[in-house]
GROMACS .gro file of C-alpha atoms in nm:
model
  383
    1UNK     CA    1   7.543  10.576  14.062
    2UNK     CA    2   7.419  10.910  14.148
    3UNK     CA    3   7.495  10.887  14.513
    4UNK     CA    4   7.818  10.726  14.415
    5UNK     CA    5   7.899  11.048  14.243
    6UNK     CA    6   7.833  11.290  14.538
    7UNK     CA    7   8.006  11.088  14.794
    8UNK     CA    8   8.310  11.050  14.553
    9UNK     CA    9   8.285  11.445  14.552
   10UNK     CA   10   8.289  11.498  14.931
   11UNK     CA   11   8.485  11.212  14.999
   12UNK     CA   12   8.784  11.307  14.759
   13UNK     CA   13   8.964  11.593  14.932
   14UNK     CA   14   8.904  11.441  15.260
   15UNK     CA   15   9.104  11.136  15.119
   16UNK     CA   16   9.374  11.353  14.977
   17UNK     CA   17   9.443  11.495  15.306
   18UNK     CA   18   9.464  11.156  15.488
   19UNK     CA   19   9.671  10.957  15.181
   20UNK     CA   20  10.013  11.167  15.296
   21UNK     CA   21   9.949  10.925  15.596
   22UNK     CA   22   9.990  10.563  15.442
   23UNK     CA   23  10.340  10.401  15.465
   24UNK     CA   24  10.402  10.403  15.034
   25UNK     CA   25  10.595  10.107  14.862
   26UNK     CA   26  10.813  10.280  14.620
   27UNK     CA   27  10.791   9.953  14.401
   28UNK     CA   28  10.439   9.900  14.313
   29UNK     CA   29  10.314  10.034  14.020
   30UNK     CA   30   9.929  10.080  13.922
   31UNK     CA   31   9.781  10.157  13.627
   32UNK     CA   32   9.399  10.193  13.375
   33UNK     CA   33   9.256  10.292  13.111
   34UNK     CA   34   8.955  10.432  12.985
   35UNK     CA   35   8.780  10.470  13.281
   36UNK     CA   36   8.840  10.055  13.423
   37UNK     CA   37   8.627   9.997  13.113
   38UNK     CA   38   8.971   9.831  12.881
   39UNK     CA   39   9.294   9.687  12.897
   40UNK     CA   40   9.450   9.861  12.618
   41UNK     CA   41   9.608  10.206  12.512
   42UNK     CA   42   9.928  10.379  12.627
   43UNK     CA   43   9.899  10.234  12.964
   44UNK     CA   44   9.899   9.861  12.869
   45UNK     CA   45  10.160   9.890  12.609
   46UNK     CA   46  10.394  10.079  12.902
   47UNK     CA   47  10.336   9.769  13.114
   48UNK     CA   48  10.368   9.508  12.859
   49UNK     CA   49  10.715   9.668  12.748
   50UNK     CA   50  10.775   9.682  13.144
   51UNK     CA   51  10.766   9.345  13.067
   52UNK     CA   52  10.950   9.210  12.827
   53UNK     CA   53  11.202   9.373  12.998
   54UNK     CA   54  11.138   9.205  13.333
   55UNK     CA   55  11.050   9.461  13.567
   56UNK     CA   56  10.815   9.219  13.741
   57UNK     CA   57  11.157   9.101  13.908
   58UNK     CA   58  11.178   9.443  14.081
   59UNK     CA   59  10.826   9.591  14.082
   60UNK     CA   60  10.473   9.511  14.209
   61UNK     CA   61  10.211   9.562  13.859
   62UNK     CA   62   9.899   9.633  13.949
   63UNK     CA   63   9.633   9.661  13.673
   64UNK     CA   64   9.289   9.812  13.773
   65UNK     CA   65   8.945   9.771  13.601
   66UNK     CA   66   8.610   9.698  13.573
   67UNK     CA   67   8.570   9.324  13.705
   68UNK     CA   68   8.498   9.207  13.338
   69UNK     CA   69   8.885   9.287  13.241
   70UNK     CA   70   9.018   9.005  13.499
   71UNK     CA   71   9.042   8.729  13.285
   72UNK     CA   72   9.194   8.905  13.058
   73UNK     CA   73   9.469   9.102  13.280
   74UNK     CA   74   9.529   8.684  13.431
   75UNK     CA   75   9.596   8.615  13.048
   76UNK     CA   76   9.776   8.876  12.907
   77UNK     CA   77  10.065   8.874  13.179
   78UNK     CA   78  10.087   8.538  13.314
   79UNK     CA   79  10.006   8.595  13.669
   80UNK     CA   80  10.309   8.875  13.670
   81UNK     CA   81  10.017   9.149  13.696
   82UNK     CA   82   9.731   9.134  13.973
   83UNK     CA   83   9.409   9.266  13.925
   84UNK     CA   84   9.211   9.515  14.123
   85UNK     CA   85   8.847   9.606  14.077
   86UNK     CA   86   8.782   9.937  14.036
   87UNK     CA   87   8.609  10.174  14.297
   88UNK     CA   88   8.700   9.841  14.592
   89UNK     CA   89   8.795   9.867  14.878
   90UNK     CA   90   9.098   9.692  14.788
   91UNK     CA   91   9.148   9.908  14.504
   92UNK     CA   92   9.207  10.232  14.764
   93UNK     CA   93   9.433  10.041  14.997
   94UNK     CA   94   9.684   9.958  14.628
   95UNK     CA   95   9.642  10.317  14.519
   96UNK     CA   96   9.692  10.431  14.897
   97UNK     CA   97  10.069  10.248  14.896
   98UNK     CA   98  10.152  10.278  14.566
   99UNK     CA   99  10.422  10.500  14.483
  100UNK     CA  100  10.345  10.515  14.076
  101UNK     CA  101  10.033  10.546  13.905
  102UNK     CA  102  10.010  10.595  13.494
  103UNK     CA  103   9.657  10.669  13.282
  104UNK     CA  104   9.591  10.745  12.945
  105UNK     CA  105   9.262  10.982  12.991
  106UNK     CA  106   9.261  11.083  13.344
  107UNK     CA  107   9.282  10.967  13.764
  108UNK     CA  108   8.915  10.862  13.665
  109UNK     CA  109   9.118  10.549  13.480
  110UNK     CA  110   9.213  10.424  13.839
  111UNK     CA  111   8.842  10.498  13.968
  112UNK     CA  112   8.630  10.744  14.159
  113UNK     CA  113   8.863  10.821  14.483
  114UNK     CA  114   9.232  10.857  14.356
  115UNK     CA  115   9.447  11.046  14.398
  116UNK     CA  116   9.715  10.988  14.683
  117UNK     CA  117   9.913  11.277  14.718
  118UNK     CA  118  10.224  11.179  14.731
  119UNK     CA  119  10.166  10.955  14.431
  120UNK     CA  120  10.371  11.001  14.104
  121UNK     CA  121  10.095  10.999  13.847
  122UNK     CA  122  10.193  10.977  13.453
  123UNK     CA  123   9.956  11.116  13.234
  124UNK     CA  124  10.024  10.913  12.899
  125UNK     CA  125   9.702  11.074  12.706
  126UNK     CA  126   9.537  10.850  12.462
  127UNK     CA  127   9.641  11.045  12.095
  128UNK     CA  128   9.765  11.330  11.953
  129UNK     CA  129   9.505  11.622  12.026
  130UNK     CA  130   9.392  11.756  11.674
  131UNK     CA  131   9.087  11.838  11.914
  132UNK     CA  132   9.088  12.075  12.188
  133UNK     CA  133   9.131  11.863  12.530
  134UNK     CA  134   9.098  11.991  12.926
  135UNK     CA  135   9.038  12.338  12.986
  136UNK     CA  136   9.094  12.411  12.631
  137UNK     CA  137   8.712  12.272  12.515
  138UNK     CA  138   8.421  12.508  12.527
  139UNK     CA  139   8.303  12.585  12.863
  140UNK     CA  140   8.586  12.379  13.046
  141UNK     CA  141   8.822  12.621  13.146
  142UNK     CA  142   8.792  12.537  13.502
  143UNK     CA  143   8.918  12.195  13.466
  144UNK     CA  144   9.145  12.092  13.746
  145UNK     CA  145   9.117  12.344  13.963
  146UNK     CA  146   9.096  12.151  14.267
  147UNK     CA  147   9.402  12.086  14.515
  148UNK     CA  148   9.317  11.659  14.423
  149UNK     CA  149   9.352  11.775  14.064
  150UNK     CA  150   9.700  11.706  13.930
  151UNK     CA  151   9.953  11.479  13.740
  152UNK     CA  152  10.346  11.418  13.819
  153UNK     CA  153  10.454  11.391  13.438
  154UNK     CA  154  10.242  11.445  13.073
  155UNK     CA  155  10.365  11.235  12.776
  156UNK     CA  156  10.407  11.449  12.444
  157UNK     CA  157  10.469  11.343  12.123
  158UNK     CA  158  10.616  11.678  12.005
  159UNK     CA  159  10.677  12.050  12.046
  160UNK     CA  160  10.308  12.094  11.887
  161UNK     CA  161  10.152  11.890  12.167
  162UNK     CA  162  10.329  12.053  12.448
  163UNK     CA  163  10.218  12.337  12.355
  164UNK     CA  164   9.854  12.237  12.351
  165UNK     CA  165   9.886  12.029  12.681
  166UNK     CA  166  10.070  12.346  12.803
  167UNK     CA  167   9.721  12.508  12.775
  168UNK     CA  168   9.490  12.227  12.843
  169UNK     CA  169   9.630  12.136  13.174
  170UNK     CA  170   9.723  12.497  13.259
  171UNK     CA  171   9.478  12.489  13.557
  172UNK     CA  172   9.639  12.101  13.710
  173UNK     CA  173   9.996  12.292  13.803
  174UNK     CA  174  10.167  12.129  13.456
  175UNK     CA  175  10.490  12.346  13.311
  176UNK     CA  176  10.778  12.283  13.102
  177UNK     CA  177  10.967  11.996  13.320
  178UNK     CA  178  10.688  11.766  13.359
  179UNK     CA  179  10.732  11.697  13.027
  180UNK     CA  180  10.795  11.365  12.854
  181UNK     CA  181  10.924  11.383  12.498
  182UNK     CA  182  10.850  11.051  12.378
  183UNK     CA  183  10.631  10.890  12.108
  184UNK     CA  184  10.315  10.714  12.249
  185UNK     CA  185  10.362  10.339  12.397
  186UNK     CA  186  10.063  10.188  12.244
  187UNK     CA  187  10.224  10.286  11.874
  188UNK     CA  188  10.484  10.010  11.997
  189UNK     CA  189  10.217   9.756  11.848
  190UNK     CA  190  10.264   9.901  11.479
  191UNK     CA  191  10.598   9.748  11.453
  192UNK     CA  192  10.459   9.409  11.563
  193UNK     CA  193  10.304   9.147  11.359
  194UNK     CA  194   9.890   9.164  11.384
  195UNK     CA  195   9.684   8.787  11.352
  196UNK     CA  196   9.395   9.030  11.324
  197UNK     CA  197   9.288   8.969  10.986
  198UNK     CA  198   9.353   8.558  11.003
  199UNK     CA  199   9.142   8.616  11.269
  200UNK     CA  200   8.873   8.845  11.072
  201UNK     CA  201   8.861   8.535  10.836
  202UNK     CA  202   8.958   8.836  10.610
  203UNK     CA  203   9.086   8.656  10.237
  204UNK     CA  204   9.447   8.777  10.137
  205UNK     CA  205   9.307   8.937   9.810
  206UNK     CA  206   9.080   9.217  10.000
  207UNK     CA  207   9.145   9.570  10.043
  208UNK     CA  208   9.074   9.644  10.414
  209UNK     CA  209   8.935   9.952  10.466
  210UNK     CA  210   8.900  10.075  10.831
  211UNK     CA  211   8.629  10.329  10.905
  212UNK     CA  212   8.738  10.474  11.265
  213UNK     CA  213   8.508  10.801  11.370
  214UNK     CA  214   8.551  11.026  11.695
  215UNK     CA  215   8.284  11.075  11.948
  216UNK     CA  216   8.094  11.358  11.936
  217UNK     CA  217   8.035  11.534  12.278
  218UNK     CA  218   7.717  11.744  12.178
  219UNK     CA  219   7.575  11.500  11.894
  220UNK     CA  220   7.420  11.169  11.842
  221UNK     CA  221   7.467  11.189  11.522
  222UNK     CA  222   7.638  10.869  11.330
  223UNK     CA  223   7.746  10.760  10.972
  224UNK     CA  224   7.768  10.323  10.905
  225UNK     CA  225   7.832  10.225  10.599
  226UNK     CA  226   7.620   9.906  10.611
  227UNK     CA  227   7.348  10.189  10.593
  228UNK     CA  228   7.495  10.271  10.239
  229UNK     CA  229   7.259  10.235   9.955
  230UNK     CA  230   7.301   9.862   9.768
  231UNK     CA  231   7.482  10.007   9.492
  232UNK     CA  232   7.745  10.144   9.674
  233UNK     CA  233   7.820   9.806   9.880
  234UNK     CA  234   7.776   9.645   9.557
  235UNK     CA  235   8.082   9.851   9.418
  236UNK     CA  236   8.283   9.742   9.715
  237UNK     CA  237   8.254   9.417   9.678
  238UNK     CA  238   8.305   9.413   9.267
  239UNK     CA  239   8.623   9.584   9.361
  240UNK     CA  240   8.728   9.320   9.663
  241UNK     CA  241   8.719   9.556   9.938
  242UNK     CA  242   8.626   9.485  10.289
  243UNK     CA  243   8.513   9.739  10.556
  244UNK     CA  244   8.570   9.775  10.905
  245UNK     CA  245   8.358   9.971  11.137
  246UNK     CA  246   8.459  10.034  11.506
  247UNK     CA  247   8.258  10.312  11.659
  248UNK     CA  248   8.423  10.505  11.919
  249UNK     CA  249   8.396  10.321  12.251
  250UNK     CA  250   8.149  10.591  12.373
  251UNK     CA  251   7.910  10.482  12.075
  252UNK     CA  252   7.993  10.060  12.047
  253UNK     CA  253   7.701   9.989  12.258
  254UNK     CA  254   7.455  10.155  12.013
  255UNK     CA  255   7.605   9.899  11.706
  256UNK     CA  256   7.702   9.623  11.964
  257UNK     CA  257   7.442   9.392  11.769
  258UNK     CA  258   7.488   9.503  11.392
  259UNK     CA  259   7.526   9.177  11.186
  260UNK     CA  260   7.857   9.140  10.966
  261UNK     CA  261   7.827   9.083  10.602
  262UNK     CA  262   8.068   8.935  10.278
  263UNK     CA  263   8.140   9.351  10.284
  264UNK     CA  264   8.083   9.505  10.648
  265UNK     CA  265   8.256   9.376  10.975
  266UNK     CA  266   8.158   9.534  11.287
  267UNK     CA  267   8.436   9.537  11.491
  268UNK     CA  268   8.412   9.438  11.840
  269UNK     CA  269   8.523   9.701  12.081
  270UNK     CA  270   8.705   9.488  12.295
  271UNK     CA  271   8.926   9.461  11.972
  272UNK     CA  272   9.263   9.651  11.959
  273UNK     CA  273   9.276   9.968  11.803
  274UNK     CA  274   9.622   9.979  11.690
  275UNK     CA  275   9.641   9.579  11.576
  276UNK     CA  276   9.344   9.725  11.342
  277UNK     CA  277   9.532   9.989  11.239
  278UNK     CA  278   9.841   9.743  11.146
  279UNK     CA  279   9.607   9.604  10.895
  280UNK     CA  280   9.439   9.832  10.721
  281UNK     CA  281   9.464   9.950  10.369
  282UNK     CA  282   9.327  10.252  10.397
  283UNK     CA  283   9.205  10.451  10.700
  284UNK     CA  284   8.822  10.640  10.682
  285UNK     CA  285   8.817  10.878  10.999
  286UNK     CA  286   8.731  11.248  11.041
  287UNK     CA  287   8.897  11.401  11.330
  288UNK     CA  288   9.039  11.137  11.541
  289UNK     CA  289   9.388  11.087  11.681
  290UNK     CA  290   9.399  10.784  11.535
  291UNK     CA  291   9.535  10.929  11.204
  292UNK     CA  292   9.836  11.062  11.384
  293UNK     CA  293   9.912  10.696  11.461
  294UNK     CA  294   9.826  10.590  11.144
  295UNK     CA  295  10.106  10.840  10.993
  296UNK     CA  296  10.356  10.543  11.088
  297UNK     CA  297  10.239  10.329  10.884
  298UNK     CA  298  10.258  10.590  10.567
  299UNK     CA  299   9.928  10.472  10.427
  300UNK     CA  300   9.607  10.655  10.229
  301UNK     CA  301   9.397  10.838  10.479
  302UNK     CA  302   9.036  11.005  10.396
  303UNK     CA  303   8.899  11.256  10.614
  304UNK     CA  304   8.548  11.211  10.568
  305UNK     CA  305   8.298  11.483  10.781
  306UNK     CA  306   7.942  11.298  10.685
  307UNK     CA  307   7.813  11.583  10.937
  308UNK     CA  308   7.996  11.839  10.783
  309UNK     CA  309   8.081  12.139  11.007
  310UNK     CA  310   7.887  12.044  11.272
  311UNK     CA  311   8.188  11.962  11.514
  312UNK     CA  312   8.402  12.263  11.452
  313UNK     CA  313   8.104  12.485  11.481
  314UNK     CA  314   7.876  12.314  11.780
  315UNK     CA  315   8.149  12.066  11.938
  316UNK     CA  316   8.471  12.112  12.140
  317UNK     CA  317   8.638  12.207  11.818
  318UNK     CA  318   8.997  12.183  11.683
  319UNK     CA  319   9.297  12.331  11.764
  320UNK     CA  320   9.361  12.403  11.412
  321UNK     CA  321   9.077  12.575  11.289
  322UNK     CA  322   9.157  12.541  10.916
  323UNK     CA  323   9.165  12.160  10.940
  324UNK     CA  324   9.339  12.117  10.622
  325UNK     CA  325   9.658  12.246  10.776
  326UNK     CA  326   9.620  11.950  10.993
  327UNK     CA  327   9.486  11.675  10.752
  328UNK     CA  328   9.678  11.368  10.579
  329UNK     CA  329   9.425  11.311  10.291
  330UNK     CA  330   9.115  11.439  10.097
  331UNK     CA  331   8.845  11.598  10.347
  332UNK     CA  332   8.518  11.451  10.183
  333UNK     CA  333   8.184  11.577  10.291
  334UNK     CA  334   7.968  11.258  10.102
  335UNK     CA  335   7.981  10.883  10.090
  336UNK     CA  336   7.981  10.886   9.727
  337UNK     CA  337   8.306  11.056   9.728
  338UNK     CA  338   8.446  10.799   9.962
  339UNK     CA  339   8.380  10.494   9.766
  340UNK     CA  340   8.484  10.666   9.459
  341UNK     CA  341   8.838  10.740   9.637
  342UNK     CA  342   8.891  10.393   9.818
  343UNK     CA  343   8.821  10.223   9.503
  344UNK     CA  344   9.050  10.469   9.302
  345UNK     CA  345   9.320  10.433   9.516
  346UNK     CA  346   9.629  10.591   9.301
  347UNK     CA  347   9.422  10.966   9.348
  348UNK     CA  348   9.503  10.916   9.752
  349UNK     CA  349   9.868  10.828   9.676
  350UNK     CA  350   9.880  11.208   9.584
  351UNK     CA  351   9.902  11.268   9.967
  352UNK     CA  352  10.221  11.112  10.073
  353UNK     CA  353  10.423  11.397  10.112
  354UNK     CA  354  10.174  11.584  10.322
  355UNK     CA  355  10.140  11.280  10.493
  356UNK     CA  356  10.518  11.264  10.603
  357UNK     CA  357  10.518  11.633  10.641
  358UNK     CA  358  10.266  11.593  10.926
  359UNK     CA  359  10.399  11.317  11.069
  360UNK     CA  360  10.707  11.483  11.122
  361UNK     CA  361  10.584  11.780  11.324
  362UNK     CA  362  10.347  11.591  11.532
  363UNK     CA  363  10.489  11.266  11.576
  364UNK     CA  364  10.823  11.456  11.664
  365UNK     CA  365  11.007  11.177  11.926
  366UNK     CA  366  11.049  10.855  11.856
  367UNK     CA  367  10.836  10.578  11.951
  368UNK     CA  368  11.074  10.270  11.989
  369UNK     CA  369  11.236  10.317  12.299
  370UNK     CA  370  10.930  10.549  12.489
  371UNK     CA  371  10.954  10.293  12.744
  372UNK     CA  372  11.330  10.359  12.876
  373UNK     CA  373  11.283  10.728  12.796
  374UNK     CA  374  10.952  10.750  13.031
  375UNK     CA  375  11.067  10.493  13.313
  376UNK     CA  376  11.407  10.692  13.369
  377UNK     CA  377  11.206  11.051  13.351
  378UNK     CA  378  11.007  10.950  13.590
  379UNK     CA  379  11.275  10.710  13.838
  380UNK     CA  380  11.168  10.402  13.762
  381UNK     CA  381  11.476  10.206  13.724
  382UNK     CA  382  11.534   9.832  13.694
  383UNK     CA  383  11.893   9.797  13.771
   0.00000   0.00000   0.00000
């Protein structure tokens, strides 16, 4: 891995200079996501959209991953999308022709080597940033200051977040025109029906309550509520709620093995985010951009900071700095609290107008018809 690293560092700019060189194919399309590691987030939801609207007549899809994802990619689009490994040699040769590329964290999505120059690459992002991103986080403000370094077109959800990615990706050449103003593709899924909790084996007369943290750059520190003490699950389960941990995919390995219980469901992380999010009751999180999502659905939300300060003080930080201006619910700094709220639900119904309010300004453009409005942006046409 190490030497894998290096090379990939000396190799890269060498490989930029060459890619201008390769005869493109201004119809295939590739795209990742988190690294090769999933087939999820804005970049899947783009491509299943693609679709249903049958691009595959016109265009070449190209999904690539981590070898693990190629079942699934096989299943998902009925042979319509190939699969590439990530980091093959094949992998270099589809990135090398192909005239599109979209991510939804970085050119790291499509593995170690990319980019081609001459490559249109969409940066979809993976959330509304209520945390500070690129060369905004402490001691990143070099980030992408290397000729290789660069994206085509950034995705924002509003005139908050282009501001913010105005800053972040100051140093990768972005300005004003690259913009997209759209709402986020994997947000599609909240209008669609979810099988998620048939499939949970959840009963019809729980509460689901969704516990969905963000990973902490400088900390190992964690909160699970199957650590609770007895009488608190015991509460939970008087009261028929049910609930749902998924660490952040940085941290799943670390709970991979947790056992489930008639109150606690560890969530696999190969699970959806947003088909989770379609069923849940109530959402637990503390700074994630999962909340903005969430906002669509116009239900209770509970900020809950079981390390306190810690991340605004030793961590990347916020953007907002008084996170209540920010929040859509109670910020709670003890599990007590929690349980006393999510059983008590009527007290978080207090927070629907500031829950609008902030859905408003952050979740500015509409989601529904992101697809069209980023495919035509960016030329992709299917007439």
């Amino acid at each position: 891995m190490f030497f894998l690293r290096n090379f990939a560092k000396v190799i890269r700019p060498i490989m930029f200079f060459f890619s201008g060189f390769f005869k493109k194919d201004p119809k295939m399309i590739v795209l990742g996501a988190w690294w090769g590691d999933k087939l999820a987030d804005n970049s899947f939801y783009y491509l299943k959209d693609l679709l249903t609207k049958d691009y595959s007549k016109t265009y070449k899809f190209v999904w690539i991953g981590k070898s693990n994802l190629k079942k699934q990619v096989e299943s998902s689009f009925s042979g319509r999308v190939k699969f590439c490994k990530i980091n093959s040699l094949k992998s270099l040769v589809f990135i090398a022709k192909a005239k599109y590329g979209f991510v939804s964290n970085g050119t790291a999505d499509l593995g170690r080597f990319v980019p081609n120059k001459d490559m249109i690459i969409i940066q979809l992002w993976h959330g509304f940033p209520f945390k500070r991103i690129g060369a905004d986080m402490r001691g990143a403000s070099n980030e992408g200051n290397k000729a290789f370094e660069f994206y085509s077109f950034y995705l924002s959800t509003s005139e908050v977040m282009t501001t913010r990615l105005l800053s972040a990706f100051r140093n990768y050449g972005i300005d004003r025109k690259k913009i997209i103003e759209t709402g986020q593709p994997r947000n599609l899924a909240l209008y669609e029906n979810s099988e998620l909790r048939k499939k949970l084996n959840i009963a019809d007369n729980k509460r689901i309550v969704t516990y969905l943290p963000t990973f902490r750059d400088n900390s190992d520190k964690t909160f699970e509520f199957a650590n609770m003490d007895k009488n608190l699950l015991l509460m939970l389960e008087k009261n028929n709620i049910v609930v749902l941990e998924k660490p952040h995919h940085h941290k799943y390995k670390k709970m991979a093995n947790e056992q489930n219980t008639s109150v606690i469901i560890h969530v696999d992380d190969k699970v959806d985010t947003q088909k989770l999010l379609k069923i849940t009751d109530i959402l637990i999180t503390d700074f994630s951009s999962v909340y903005a999502d969430y906002l669509y659905l116009d239900r209770p939300i509970v900020h809950f900071l079981f390390d306190g300060l810690d991340y605004l003080n030793n961590d990347r930080g916020l953007y907002e700095q008084n996170f209540d201006e920010e929040s859509a619910g109670p910020i709670v700094f003890n599990i007590e609290k929690v349980i006393q709220l999510i059983i008590n639900k009527n007290e978080l119904e207090k927070y629907s107008y500031k829950r609008e309010t902030l859905k408003n300004r952050i979740n500015q453009y509409s989601v529904k018809d992101s697809t069209n409005i980023i495919s035509k942006k960016v030329g992709i046409d299917n007439g």
